Coordinates of C-alpha atoms in Angstrom, one line a residue:
Chain A
M11 CA -60.2 -6.8 -27.0
G12 CA -62.8 -7.5 -24.2
R13 CA -62.9 -9.9 -21.4
K14 CA -64.8 -13.2 -22.9
L15 CA -66.8 -15.2 -20.5
L16 CA -69.5 -17.0 -22.5
L17 CA -67.9 -16.8 -26.2
E18 CA -64.2 -17.3 -25.4
K19 CA -64.8 -20.8 -26.9
D20 CA -67.0 -20.3 -29.7
K21 CA -65.0 -20.6 -32.3
V22 CA -63.0 -23.9 -30.9
E23 CA -63.9 -26.6 -34.0
G24 CA -66.4 -29.1 -32.4
I25 CA -67.0 -27.1 -29.4
R26 CA -70.5 -28.4 -29.9
F27 CA -70.1 -31.9 -29.2
Y28 CA -69.4 -33.1 -25.5
D29 CA -65.7 -34.4 -25.4
V30 CA -64.3 -31.1 -26.9
Y31 CA -66.7 -29.2 -25.0
R32 CA -65.3 -31.3 -21.9
R33 CA -61.8 -31.4 -23.3
E34 CA -61.6 -27.4 -22.9
G35 CA -62.8 -27.5 -19.5
G36 CA -66.6 -27.9 -19.5
Y37 CA -68.6 -29.3 -17.2
R38 CA -66.0 -27.8 -14.4
S39 CA -68.7 -25.8 -12.9
V40 CA -70.7 -28.8 -11.7
E41 CA -68.0 -30.6 -10.3
K42 CA -67.4 -27.6 -7.8
A43 CA -70.7 -27.2 -7.2
L44 CA -72.0 -30.4 -6.6
K45 CA -68.8 -32.0 -4.8
T46 CA -67.5 -28.9 -2.9
L47 CA -70.5 -26.5 -2.3
S48 CA -74.4 -27.2 -0.9
P49 CA -77.0 -25.4 -2.6
D50 CA -77.1 -22.4 -0.6
Q51 CA -73.9 -21.8 -1.5
V52 CA -74.2 -22.0 -5.0
T53 CA -77.0 -19.0 -4.5
D54 CA -74.6 -17.2 -2.3
E55 CA -72.1 -17.1 -4.9
V56 CA -75.2 -15.7 -7.7
K57 CA -75.9 -13.3 -5.4
K58 CA -72.3 -11.8 -4.9
S59 CA -71.6 -11.5 -8.6
G60 CA -73.9 -9.5 -9.2
L61 CA -75.6 -10.9 -12.1
R62 CA -78.8 -9.2 -13.4
G63 CA -81.3 -11.1 -15.2
R64 CA -80.1 -11.2 -19.0
G65 CA -83.4 -11.2 -20.7
G66 CA -84.2 -7.8 -20.6
A67 CA -85.8 -6.9 -17.5
G68 CA -82.3 -7.0 -15.6
F69 CA -83.9 -8.0 -12.1
P70 CA -81.0 -9.6 -9.8
T71 CA -80.6 -13.4 -10.4
G72 CA -78.9 -14.3 -7.1
M73 CA -82.0 -12.7 -5.4
K74 CA -85.0 -14.3 -7.7
W75 CA -83.3 -17.5 -6.2
S76 CA -83.8 -16.8 -2.9
F77 CA -87.4 -15.6 -3.2
L78 CA -87.9 -19.5 -4.2
A79 CA -90.5 -21.1 -2.2
K80 CA -89.1 -24.3 -0.2
P81 CA -91.9 -26.0 1.4
E82 CA -91.6 -29.8 2.2
G83 CA -92.8 -32.3 -0.5
V84 CA -93.5 -30.3 -3.5
P85 CA -91.4 -30.5 -6.2
R86 CA -89.7 -26.9 -7.6
Y87 CA -88.7 -25.8 -11.1
L88 CA -86.5 -24.3 -13.1
V89 CA -87.3 -22.9 -16.1
V90 CA -85.2 -21.6 -18.9
N91 CA -86.9 -18.7 -21.2
A92 CA -85.5 -19.5 -24.8
D93 CA -88.5 -17.7 -26.4
E94 CA -85.8 -15.5 -27.1
S95 CA -89.1 -13.3 -30.0
E96 CA -87.9 -9.3 -28.9
P97 CA -86.9 -7.9 -32.2
G98 CA -83.4 -7.1 -32.7
T99 CA -82.4 -9.8 -30.2
F100 CA -80.4 -13.4 -31.6
K101 CA -78.0 -13.4 -28.8
D102 CA -79.9 -16.7 -27.2
R103 CA -80.1 -18.4 -30.7
Y104 CA -76.5 -18.2 -30.9
L105 CA -75.0 -19.4 -28.0
M106 CA -77.7 -22.3 -27.8
E107 CA -76.3 -23.1 -31.5
F108 CA -73.0 -23.3 -30.9
L109 CA -72.5 -23.6 -27.4
P110 CA -75.4 -25.9 -26.6
H111 CA -73.3 -27.6 -23.4
L112 CA -72.6 -24.2 -22.1
L113 CA -76.2 -23.9 -21.4
I114 CA -76.7 -27.5 -20.0
E115 CA -74.0 -27.3 -17.9
G116 CA -75.5 -24.0 -16.2
M117 CA -78.8 -25.2 -16.1
I118 CA -77.4 -28.3 -14.1
V119 CA -75.7 -25.9 -11.5
S120 CA -78.8 -23.5 -11.5
S121 CA -80.8 -26.9 -10.9
F122 CA -78.8 -28.3 -8.0
A123 CA -79.3 -24.5 -6.4
M124 CA -82.7 -24.7 -6.4
G125 CA -83.5 -28.4 -5.9
S126 CA -84.9 -28.7 -9.5
K127 CA -85.2 -32.5 -10.4
N128 CA -87.0 -31.4 -13.0
S129 CA -85.6 -28.5 -15.2
Y130 CA -87.1 -27.3 -18.7
I131 CA -86.1 -25.3 -21.5
Y132 CA -89.0 -23.5 -23.3
I133 CA -87.8 -22.6 -26.5
R134 CA -89.3 -21.0 -29.6
G135 CA -90.9 -22.9 -31.7
E136 CA -89.1 -21.2 -34.9
Y137 CA -85.7 -22.8 -33.5
A138 CA -86.7 -26.4 -34.8
W139 CA -83.5 -27.0 -35.7
I140 CA -82.0 -26.2 -32.5
V141 CA -84.0 -28.3 -30.5
D142 CA -82.1 -30.9 -32.3
I143 CA -78.7 -29.6 -30.9
L144 CA -79.9 -29.4 -27.4
E145 CA -81.2 -32.9 -27.6
Q146 CA -78.2 -34.2 -28.9
A147 CA -76.1 -32.2 -25.8
I148 CA -78.7 -33.1 -23.3
A149 CA -78.2 -37.1 -24.4
E150 CA -74.3 -36.6 -24.6
A151 CA -74.7 -35.1 -20.7
K152 CA -77.1 -37.9 -20.0
D153 CA -74.4 -40.5 -21.3
N154 CA -71.5 -39.2 -19.4
G155 CA -73.3 -39.0 -15.9
W156 CA -73.9 -35.1 -15.9
L157 CA -77.6 -35.7 -15.9
G158 CA -79.9 -38.7 -14.5
K159 CA -79.8 -40.5 -10.8
N160 CA -77.3 -39.0 -8.3
I161 CA -74.9 -37.0 -10.4
L162 CA -71.2 -37.6 -9.2
G163 CA -72.3 -39.5 -6.5
S164 CA -73.2 -36.2 -5.0
G165 CA -77.1 -38.0 -4.0
F166 CA -78.9 -35.3 -6.6
D167 CA -81.1 -36.6 -9.5
C168 CA -82.0 -34.0 -12.6
E169 CA -83.3 -34.7 -16.1
I170 CA -83.7 -31.6 -18.5
H171 CA -86.6 -31.3 -21.1
I172 CA -87.1 -29.5 -23.8
Q173 CA -90.7 -27.7 -24.8
R174 CA -91.0 -26.0 -28.0
G175 CA -93.4 -22.9 -28.9
A176 CA -95.6 -22.2 -31.4
G177 CA -94.7 -18.8 -32.6
A178 CA -96.0 -16.1 -29.9
Y179 CA -94.1 -13.7 -28.9
I180 CA -95.9 -13.2 -25.4
C181 CA -95.0 -16.6 -23.9
G182 CA -91.4 -15.0 -23.3
E183 CA -93.0 -12.8 -20.5
E184 CA -92.5 -15.6 -17.7
T185 CA -96.3 -16.4 -16.5
A186 CA -97.4 -16.8 -20.2
L187 CA -94.2 -19.1 -21.1
L188 CA -95.8 -21.2 -17.9
E189 CA -99.3 -21.3 -19.1
S190 CA -97.6 -22.4 -22.1
L191 CA -95.8 -25.0 -21.0
E192 CA -98.7 -26.0 -19.3
G193 CA -100.6 -26.8 -22.5
K194 CA -102.8 -23.5 -23.0
R195 CA -103.1 -20.2 -24.7
G196 CA -100.1 -17.7 -23.5
N197 CA -102.3 -15.6 -21.5
P198 CA -99.9 -13.8 -18.8
R199 CA -100.9 -14.4 -15.0
I200 CA -102.0 -11.9 -12.6
K201 CA -98.8 -11.3 -10.1
P202 CA -99.0 -12.0 -7.4
P203 CA -98.6 -15.0 -6.5
F204 CA -95.1 -15.0 -8.3
P205 CA -93.8 -17.9 -9.9
A206 CA -91.1 -18.2 -7.0
I207 CA -94.5 -19.5 -4.9
K208 CA -96.5 -20.4 -7.5
G209 CA -95.2 -21.2 -11.0
L210 CA -95.5 -24.1 -12.9
W211 CA -98.1 -26.6 -12.1
D212 CA -98.8 -24.4 -9.1
C213 CA -95.2 -25.4 -8.0
P214 CA -92.5 -23.4 -6.9
T215 CA -90.4 -22.0 -10.3
V216 CA -87.8 -19.8 -11.4
V217 CA -87.4 -18.4 -14.7
N218 CA -84.4 -17.2 -16.2
N219 CA -83.0 -16.3 -19.5
V220 CA -80.7 -18.8 -21.6
E221 CA -77.8 -16.0 -21.4
T222 CA -78.4 -15.7 -17.4
I223 CA -78.3 -19.2 -17.0
A224 CA -74.9 -19.9 -19.4
A225 CA -73.4 -17.1 -17.0
I226 CA -73.8 -19.1 -13.9
V227 CA -71.0 -21.6 -15.3
P228 CA -68.2 -18.8 -15.2
I229 CA -69.9 -17.6 -11.7
I230 CA -69.2 -20.9 -10.3
N231 CA -65.7 -21.7 -12.0
E232 CA -64.0 -18.1 -10.7
G233 CA -66.4 -17.4 -7.6
G234 CA -68.7 -14.7 -7.4
E235 CA -66.6 -12.3 -6.6
E236 CA -64.2 -12.6 -9.4
Y237 CA -67.1 -12.3 -11.8
S238 CA -68.6 -8.8 -10.0
K239 CA -64.8 -7.4 -10.5
I240 CA -65.2 -7.3 -14.5
G241 CA -67.8 -4.6 -15.5
M242 CA -68.3 -1.9 -13.5
G243 CA -71.1 -0.3 -11.0
K244 CA -74.4 -2.7 -11.0
S245 CA -73.2 -3.9 -14.3
T246 CA -71.3 -6.8 -13.3
G247 CA -69.8 -9.5 -16.0
T248 CA -70.3 -10.0 -19.4
K249 CA -73.5 -8.8 -21.8
L250 CA -73.8 -10.6 -25.1
I251 CA -75.0 -8.1 -27.6
S252 CA -77.3 -8.6 -30.9
A253 CA -76.4 -5.8 -33.3
C254 CA -78.3 -5.7 -36.3
G255 CA -79.6 -3.0 -39.1
N256 CA -77.5 -0.9 -41.0
I257 CA -74.1 -2.1 -39.7
N258 CA -71.3 -3.2 -41.7
K259 CA -70.8 -6.7 -39.2
P260 CA -74.2 -7.7 -37.5
G261 CA -73.7 -10.6 -35.6
V262 CA -73.4 -11.4 -31.5
F263 CA -71.4 -9.8 -29.4
E264 CA -69.7 -10.1 -26.0
I265 CA -68.7 -6.9 -24.0
D266 CA -67.8 -6.3 -20.6
M267 CA -70.6 -3.4 -19.9
T268 CA -67.4 -0.5 -19.5
I269 CA -67.2 0.2 -23.7
S270 CA -68.8 3.0 -25.1
V271 CA -71.6 3.1 -27.4
E272 CA -69.7 5.0 -29.8
E273 CA -66.8 2.1 -29.5
F274 CA -69.2 -0.6 -29.9
I275 CA -70.6 0.7 -33.7
Y276 CA -67.6 2.2 -34.9
S277 CA -64.8 -0.4 -33.8
D278 CA -64.2 -3.2 -36.2
E279 CA -64.0 -5.7 -33.2
Y280 CA -68.0 -4.8 -33.1
C281 CA -70.1 -3.4 -35.7
G282 CA -67.9 -2.2 -37.9
G283 CA -69.2 1.4 -38.2
I284 CA -72.7 2.4 -40.5
A285 CA -73.1 0.2 -43.4
K286 CA -72.2 2.0 -47.0
G287 CA -70.6 4.9 -45.9
K288 CA -73.8 6.2 -44.1
K289 CA -74.1 8.7 -41.3
L290 CA -75.5 6.9 -38.0
K291 CA -79.2 8.3 -37.4
A292 CA -80.6 6.2 -34.8
C293 CA -80.1 3.3 -32.7
I294 CA -82.6 1.0 -30.4
P295 CA -79.8 -0.1 -28.1
G296 CA -82.1 -2.7 -26.1
G297 CA -84.6 -4.7 -28.0
S298 CA -87.5 -3.0 -29.8
S299 CA -89.5 -2.1 -26.9
V300 CA -87.0 0.3 -25.3
P301 CA -86.8 3.8 -26.7
I302 CA -84.9 4.9 -29.6
L303 CA -82.8 7.8 -29.5
P304 CA -81.1 10.0 -31.8
A305 CA -77.7 9.7 -32.9
N306 CA -76.4 12.7 -30.3
L307 CA -78.6 11.3 -27.4
L308 CA -77.3 7.9 -28.4
L309 CA -73.4 8.5 -28.1
K310 CA -73.3 11.6 -25.7
T311 CA -75.8 11.6 -22.4
A312 CA -78.1 15.1 -22.3
K313 CA -74.9 16.2 -19.5
G314 CA -72.3 15.0 -22.1
D315 CA -71.2 12.7 -20.7
T316 CA -69.7 9.6 -23.0
R317 CA -73.0 6.8 -23.0
L318 CA -71.4 3.5 -22.1
M319 CA -72.7 0.2 -23.0
N320 CA -74.7 -1.0 -19.3
Y321 CA -77.4 -0.8 -17.6
E322 CA -76.6 2.4 -15.8
S323 CA -75.6 4.2 -18.7
L324 CA -78.1 3.8 -21.3
S325 CA -80.4 4.2 -18.6
D326 CA -78.9 7.9 -17.8
G327 CA -81.8 10.5 -18.4
G328 CA -84.7 8.0 -18.0
F329 CA -86.9 8.1 -21.0
A330 CA -86.8 11.8 -21.8
T331 CA -83.2 11.6 -23.1
G332 CA -82.1 8.0 -22.2
S333 CA -83.0 4.0 -23.0
M334 CA -82.5 0.6 -21.7
M335 CA -79.9 -2.3 -21.7
G336 CA -83.2 -4.0 -22.2
S337 CA -82.3 -7.7 -24.0
G338 CA -79.1 -6.2 -25.8
G339 CA -80.8 -6.5 -29.5
F340 CA -79.2 -3.5 -31.1
I341 CA -80.9 -1.7 -33.7
V342 CA -79.1 0.7 -36.1
L343 CA -80.5 3.1 -38.5
D344 CA -79.1 5.2 -41.1
E345 CA -79.2 8.3 -42.3
D346 CA -82.0 7.0 -45.2
Q347 CA -84.3 5.3 -42.7
C348 CA -87.3 6.5 -41.6
I349 CA -88.9 6.5 -38.2
V350 CA -92.3 6.7 -39.2
K351 CA -92.0 3.4 -41.2
H352 CA -89.6 1.6 -39.2
T353 CA -92.2 2.6 -35.8
Y354 CA -95.1 1.1 -38.1
T355 CA -93.8 -2.1 -38.4
L356 CA -93.0 -2.2 -34.7
A357 CA -96.3 -1.2 -34.1
R358 CA -97.9 -4.2 -36.3
F359 CA -95.6 -6.2 -34.2
Y360 CA -96.8 -5.8 -30.9
R361 CA -100.3 -5.9 -32.4
H362 CA -99.8 -9.2 -34.0
E363 CA -98.5 -10.6 -30.5
S364 CA -100.8 -8.8 -28.3
C365 CA -102.7 -11.8 -26.6
G366 CA -105.5 -9.8 -26.4
Q367 CA -106.5 -10.2 -22.4
C368 CA -106.3 -6.5 -21.6
S369 CA -108.3 -4.0 -23.4
P370 CA -105.6 -1.2 -23.7
C371 CA -103.8 -3.7 -25.0
R372 CA -105.8 -4.9 -27.3
E373 CA -107.3 -1.9 -28.6
G374 CA -104.6 0.1 -28.5
T375 CA -101.9 -1.5 -30.3
G376 CA -104.4 -2.2 -33.4
W377 CA -105.2 1.3 -33.2
M378 CA -101.6 2.9 -33.1
E379 CA -100.7 0.4 -36.0
K380 CA -103.6 1.8 -38.0
I381 CA -102.6 5.5 -37.2
L382 CA -99.1 4.6 -38.4
L383 CA -99.9 3.3 -41.2
R384 CA -101.8 5.9 -42.6
L385 CA -99.1 8.7 -41.5
D386 CA -96.6 6.5 -43.2
N387 CA -98.6 6.5 -46.8
G388 CA -99.1 10.4 -46.6
Q389 CA -102.3 9.9 -45.5
G390 CA -102.3 11.3 -41.8
K391 CA -103.4 14.7 -40.1
M392 CA -101.3 16.6 -37.8
S393 CA -103.8 15.4 -34.7
D394 CA -102.6 12.0 -35.5
I395 CA -99.6 12.6 -34.0
D396 CA -101.2 13.4 -30.6
L397 CA -103.4 10.8 -30.9
L398 CA -100.6 8.6 -31.2
W399 CA -99.4 10.2 -27.8
D400 CA -102.1 10.0 -25.9
I401 CA -103.5 6.1 -27.1
Q402 CA -99.4 5.2 -25.6
R403 CA -99.4 7.1 -22.8
K404 CA -103.2 4.5 -21.6
I405 CA -101.5 1.5 -23.0
E406 CA -98.7 1.9 -20.7
G407 CA -99.4 0.9 -16.9
N408 CA -102.6 -0.5 -17.4
T409 CA -102.4 -4.0 -18.7
I410 CA -101.0 -7.1 -16.9
C411 CA -98.2 -8.0 -18.6
P412 CA -95.2 -5.5 -19.5
L413 CA -96.3 -6.1 -23.4
G414 CA -98.5 -3.0 -23.2
D415 CA -95.7 -1.1 -22.3
A416 CA -93.7 -2.6 -24.6
A417 CA -95.8 -2.0 -27.2
A418 CA -96.3 1.6 -26.0
W419 CA -92.1 2.9 -25.0
P420 CA -91.4 2.5 -29.0
V421 CA -94.3 4.6 -30.4
A422 CA -93.7 7.5 -27.4
A423 CA -89.9 7.4 -27.8
A424 CA -90.1 8.0 -31.8
I425 CA -92.4 10.9 -31.2
R426 CA -90.5 12.7 -28.3
H427 CA -87.3 12.8 -30.6
F428 CA -88.8 12.4 -34.0
R429 CA -91.4 14.8 -34.4
D430 CA -90.9 17.1 -36.9
E431 CA -90.5 13.8 -39.0
F432 CA -93.8 12.4 -38.0
E433 CA -95.3 16.5 -39.2
W434 CA -92.7 16.0 -42.3
H435 CA -95.1 13.1 -43.7
V436 CA -98.3 15.0 -42.9
L437 CA -97.1 18.4 -44.7
N438 CA -95.3 16.0 -47.8
P439 CA -97.8 13.3 -48.7
E440 CA -96.6 12.9 -52.0
E441 CA -93.0 12.9 -51.1
C442 CA -93.2 10.6 -48.4
L443 CA -95.2 8.0 -50.9
R444 CA -92.6 8.6 -53.6
R445 CA -89.5 8.3 -51.2
N446 CA -90.9 6.5 -48.2
Y447 CA -87.3 7.6 -46.5
G448 CA -87.2 10.0 -43.6
L449 CA -85.0 13.1 -43.1
A450 CA -81.1 12.5 -42.9
H451 CA -80.6 15.9 -41.6
Y452 CA -81.3 13.8 -38.1
A453 CA -77.9 12.0 -38.4
D454 CA -76.0 15.0 -37.7
P455 CA -75.8 15.4 -34.1
R456 CA -77.7 18.4 -33.5
E457 CA -76.8 21.0 -30.9
T458 CA -80.0 21.4 -28.8
L459 CA -82.5 18.4 -27.7
V460 CA -85.6 17.8 -28.9
T461 CA -88.0 16.5 -26.8
A462 CA -92.0 16.4 -26.8
Chain B
M22 CA -107.2 -40.6 -39.1
T23 CA -104.5 -41.9 -36.7
F24 CA -100.7 -41.5 -35.9
S25 CA -98.4 -44.6 -36.9
D26 CA -97.2 -46.8 -34.3
D27 CA -93.8 -44.8 -34.1
K28 CA -95.6 -41.4 -33.9
L29 CA -97.7 -42.7 -31.0
K30 CA -94.4 -43.8 -29.6
E31 CA -93.4 -40.4 -29.6
V32 CA -96.4 -39.1 -28.6
E33 CA -95.6 -41.4 -25.2
R34 CA -92.4 -39.8 -24.8
I35 CA -93.7 -36.5 -25.2
I36 CA -96.0 -37.0 -22.4
A37 CA -93.3 -38.9 -20.1
R38 CA -91.6 -35.4 -19.7
Y39 CA -93.9 -34.2 -17.5
P40 CA -95.8 -35.2 -14.0
A41 CA -98.1 -37.8 -13.6
G42 CA -101.6 -36.1 -14.7
K43 CA -100.1 -33.1 -16.6
H44 CA -100.3 -34.4 -20.1
K45 CA -102.1 -31.3 -21.1
S46 CA -98.6 -29.8 -21.4
A47 CA -98.4 -32.3 -24.3
L48 CA -100.5 -30.3 -26.4
L49 CA -97.8 -27.8 -28.1
P50 CA -95.5 -30.2 -29.1
V51 CA -98.3 -33.1 -30.5
L52 CA -100.2 -30.0 -32.2
H53 CA -96.4 -29.4 -34.2
L54 CA -96.5 -33.4 -34.6
A55 CA -99.8 -33.5 -36.0
Q56 CA -99.5 -30.7 -38.3
Q57 CA -96.3 -32.2 -39.7
E58 CA -97.8 -35.6 -40.1
F59 CA -101.7 -34.8 -41.4
G60 CA -101.1 -32.2 -44.7
G61 CA -98.9 -29.0 -43.1
W62 CA -102.0 -27.9 -41.4
L63 CA -104.6 -28.2 -38.5
S64 CA -108.2 -29.3 -39.9
S65 CA -110.9 -29.8 -37.0
D66 CA -110.6 -33.4 -37.8
T67 CA -107.0 -32.7 -36.8
M68 CA -107.3 -31.1 -33.6
D69 CA -110.1 -33.8 -32.6
Y70 CA -108.0 -36.7 -32.8
V71 CA -105.3 -34.6 -30.9
A72 CA -107.8 -34.1 -28.3
S73 CA -109.1 -37.7 -28.1
L74 CA -105.6 -38.7 -28.0
L75 CA -104.4 -36.3 -25.0
K76 CA -107.9 -37.2 -23.3
L77 CA -108.8 -33.0 -23.7
E78 CA -111.6 -31.3 -24.8
P79 CA -111.9 -30.2 -28.0
I80 CA -112.2 -26.7 -27.2
E81 CA -108.7 -26.8 -25.4
V82 CA -107.0 -28.2 -28.7
Y83 CA -109.1 -25.4 -30.7
E84 CA -107.7 -22.3 -28.4
V85 CA -104.8 -23.3 -28.4
A86 CA -104.1 -23.9 -32.2
T87 CA -105.7 -20.9 -32.9
F88 CA -103.4 -18.9 -30.7
Y89 CA -100.5 -19.7 -31.8
S90 CA -98.8 -18.2 -35.0
M91 CA -97.2 -21.4 -36.2
Y92 CA -100.1 -23.9 -36.4
N93 CA -101.6 -23.5 -40.0
L94 CA -105.7 -23.2 -39.7
K95 CA -106.2 -23.8 -43.4
P96 CA -104.2 -25.5 -46.0
V97 CA -100.6 -24.7 -47.0
G98 CA -98.8 -24.9 -49.9
K99 CA -96.2 -27.7 -50.4
Y100 CA -93.3 -25.1 -49.5
L101 CA -94.0 -22.4 -47.1
F102 CA -92.2 -19.1 -47.5
E103 CA -92.3 -17.2 -44.2
V104 CA -90.9 -13.9 -44.6
C105 CA -90.1 -11.6 -41.9
Q106 CA -91.5 -7.8 -42.2
T107 CA -90.3 -6.5 -38.5
G108 CA -88.3 -3.6 -38.2
P109 CA -84.9 -5.0 -38.4
C110 CA -85.2 -6.9 -41.4
M111 CA -87.3 -4.0 -43.0
L112 CA -84.0 -1.7 -42.5
N113 CA -82.4 -4.6 -44.8
G114 CA -85.0 -4.7 -47.5
S115 CA -87.6 -7.5 -46.4
D116 CA -90.1 -5.3 -48.5
G117 CA -88.5 -5.9 -51.6
I118 CA -88.2 -9.7 -51.1
I119 CA -91.8 -9.8 -50.1
K120 CA -92.5 -7.8 -53.9
Y121 CA -89.6 -10.1 -55.9
I122 CA -92.0 -13.5 -54.6
F123 CA -94.9 -11.8 -55.6
D124 CA -93.4 -10.8 -58.7
K125 CA -92.0 -14.5 -59.1
L126 CA -94.9 -16.1 -58.3
G127 CA -97.7 -14.2 -58.4
I128 CA -99.2 -14.8 -54.7
K129 CA -99.3 -12.0 -52.2
P130 CA -98.8 -13.2 -48.1
G131 CA -101.7 -15.2 -47.5
E132 CA -101.8 -17.0 -51.1
T133 CA -100.6 -20.1 -52.5
T134 CA -100.1 -20.9 -56.2
T135 CA -102.4 -22.8 -58.1
D136 CA -100.2 -25.6 -58.4
G137 CA -100.3 -26.0 -54.4
L138 CA -96.5 -25.9 -54.2
F139 CA -96.1 -22.2 -52.7
T140 CA -97.7 -20.3 -49.9
L141 CA -96.2 -16.9 -48.8
K142 CA -96.9 -15.7 -45.4
T143 CA -95.4 -13.1 -43.9
V144 CA -94.6 -12.9 -40.6
E145 CA -93.0 -11.3 -37.1
C146 CA -89.9 -11.6 -35.9
L147 CA -88.1 -15.0 -36.0
G148 CA -84.6 -14.0 -34.4
A149 CA -82.6 -13.8 -37.1
C150 CA -82.1 -9.9 -37.1
G151 CA -78.5 -10.0 -37.7
Y152 CA -78.6 -12.0 -41.2
A153 CA -81.7 -10.0 -42.7
P154 CA -83.2 -10.3 -44.7
M155 CA -84.5 -14.0 -44.0
M156 CA -87.0 -16.4 -44.4
Q157 CA -88.8 -19.3 -42.3
M158 CA -88.9 -22.5 -44.8
G159 CA -90.0 -26.0 -42.8
K160 CA -87.3 -26.0 -40.1
T161 CA -84.8 -24.2 -41.6
F162 CA -83.9 -20.1 -41.7
R163 CA -82.8 -18.7 -45.1
E164 CA -80.8 -15.9 -44.6
Y165 CA -79.2 -12.8 -46.2
L166 CA -81.9 -13.2 -48.7
T167 CA -81.4 -11.6 -52.2
E168 CA -83.5 -11.4 -55.4
E169 CA -81.0 -14.3 -56.7
K170 CA -81.2 -16.1 -54.0
V171 CA -84.8 -16.1 -53.5
N172 CA -85.0 -17.6 -57.3
S173 CA -82.3 -20.4 -56.5
I174 CA -85.2 -21.0 -53.5
I175 CA -87.8 -21.5 -55.6
E176 CA -86.2 -23.3 -58.2
E177 CA -84.7 -26.2 -55.8
C178 CA -88.0 -26.0 -54.4
R179 CA -89.3 -26.8 -57.9
K180 CA -86.6 -29.5 -58.9
N181 CA -87.2 -31.4 -55.6
A182 CA -91.1 -31.4 -56.3
A183 CA -90.4 -32.5 -59.8
A184 CA -87.9 -35.4 -58.6
N185 CA -90.6 -36.7 -55.8
N186 CA -93.7 -36.7 -57.8

């Protein structure tokens, strides 16, 4: 049984409500921070913890906080990114739905460290019922003196506000999120300036993921040093993984980043194995943007080491033979699933979500979608596969924000590792229409690596 | 066209979340409110009303309303089925759910039944991948969909609609 820091109490009855949450030790980190630490000391604890942003990029949180500009007389803002929209990812939803006070508690401590008197939660519009849950938690926290003026007599004032998005994946990108919070289209901004200098309403701003902010609570309670001892290497602490696809037990799991991918998939404590007794074919381990890996490269690295569920191990081998931890959206495909069709749905997703600002992304995502659709329908040509490869290469790195990369990577990885499945679609147009699924033999870990 | 006094107070509460002069930030929440109050979609009149209420140029409202997928720019049925079709839902059979709704109600994505009760819309990932296949219906998610479940949702909607008439 792995160490649990965030979901330790998620099954306690009534934990969603203040009284139970407090009785179970909630809001201790606010007491500790506001009564015994200075804002800079809180930031130091976060630095010591080694916590990396849980939204997908994995940037060290303490370092991000330390970049925050503090000009005299200018307000600073903490904005929590709850625009969880990366396909395969539903961990923040779980945290907010079942442990809303954990997020509020983490936000108060983080706001104190940054000097943010008005902090915002930007939540995706579709999570409408969670807005009610969070609003109730905020009201309860305020009634009990954890928000408002002069919290715990410390002189620190803080309010938390919720902003609902309206259906746009791009608003998970931090500068698009800020544009949206300002009442505009979610078009990402050109960086620099970074939000830490010029963010919300041109004021210094830190944007952090929900899980990142929740992790501040155990970091302050246990101390940054203790937190950093959990996990391994630069993957400290615990990570929430949302597992889905063809597995027996889809859901949200907290892991301590020392377990193997194999254990995560097959252990009853986590995914419980592949559904319907089928074999594992492939997996996208960190949300739809990160490279898909065939079973053999998923369970072991190219060097033959056991692959572990952490930042370093998942990216071992680079994009040639590895993937990324990303957002922790773990999508499992069984032997009957078609890589071409699956990649098509992801390409369609990115076309739908492109904001349209940069031509490589606006035009490229639509083009890739069209080609993948005709390949999936058995109307593709061999040259389409190279064309797809060419288009994704021309999108990657040529856009203002990472959505272009996010759209390019899944297509690149699918061709890199499953090229003969694409070719099969061209060579067997009738059969791929009739069966509409791919080549099961991929499910058997192969002896030699196939790379494009 | 105007909000009720209650809703106008809600608009004021929304604007109070932001610093003075930053009322444009209220646009997304107020558009949600307007869509809810004025028939489930945003007509040009509704958008112009929101513009005047927030002292914005109408174009500022149009460009936002057309950017975000949750704002409906044409009328929708009383019950809107928004079925997710992205990767993880596809792996768990969302195509079959969309086809079943077509067989049952005779509507393709983007269409509304002639009685005005149901609209089908396909959407991209709603963050319910572990509980797939799923659809959004109003404020709630309907998850682990099966044909039987879709059937009972349709019946439930018909019953509610009949009771309200």
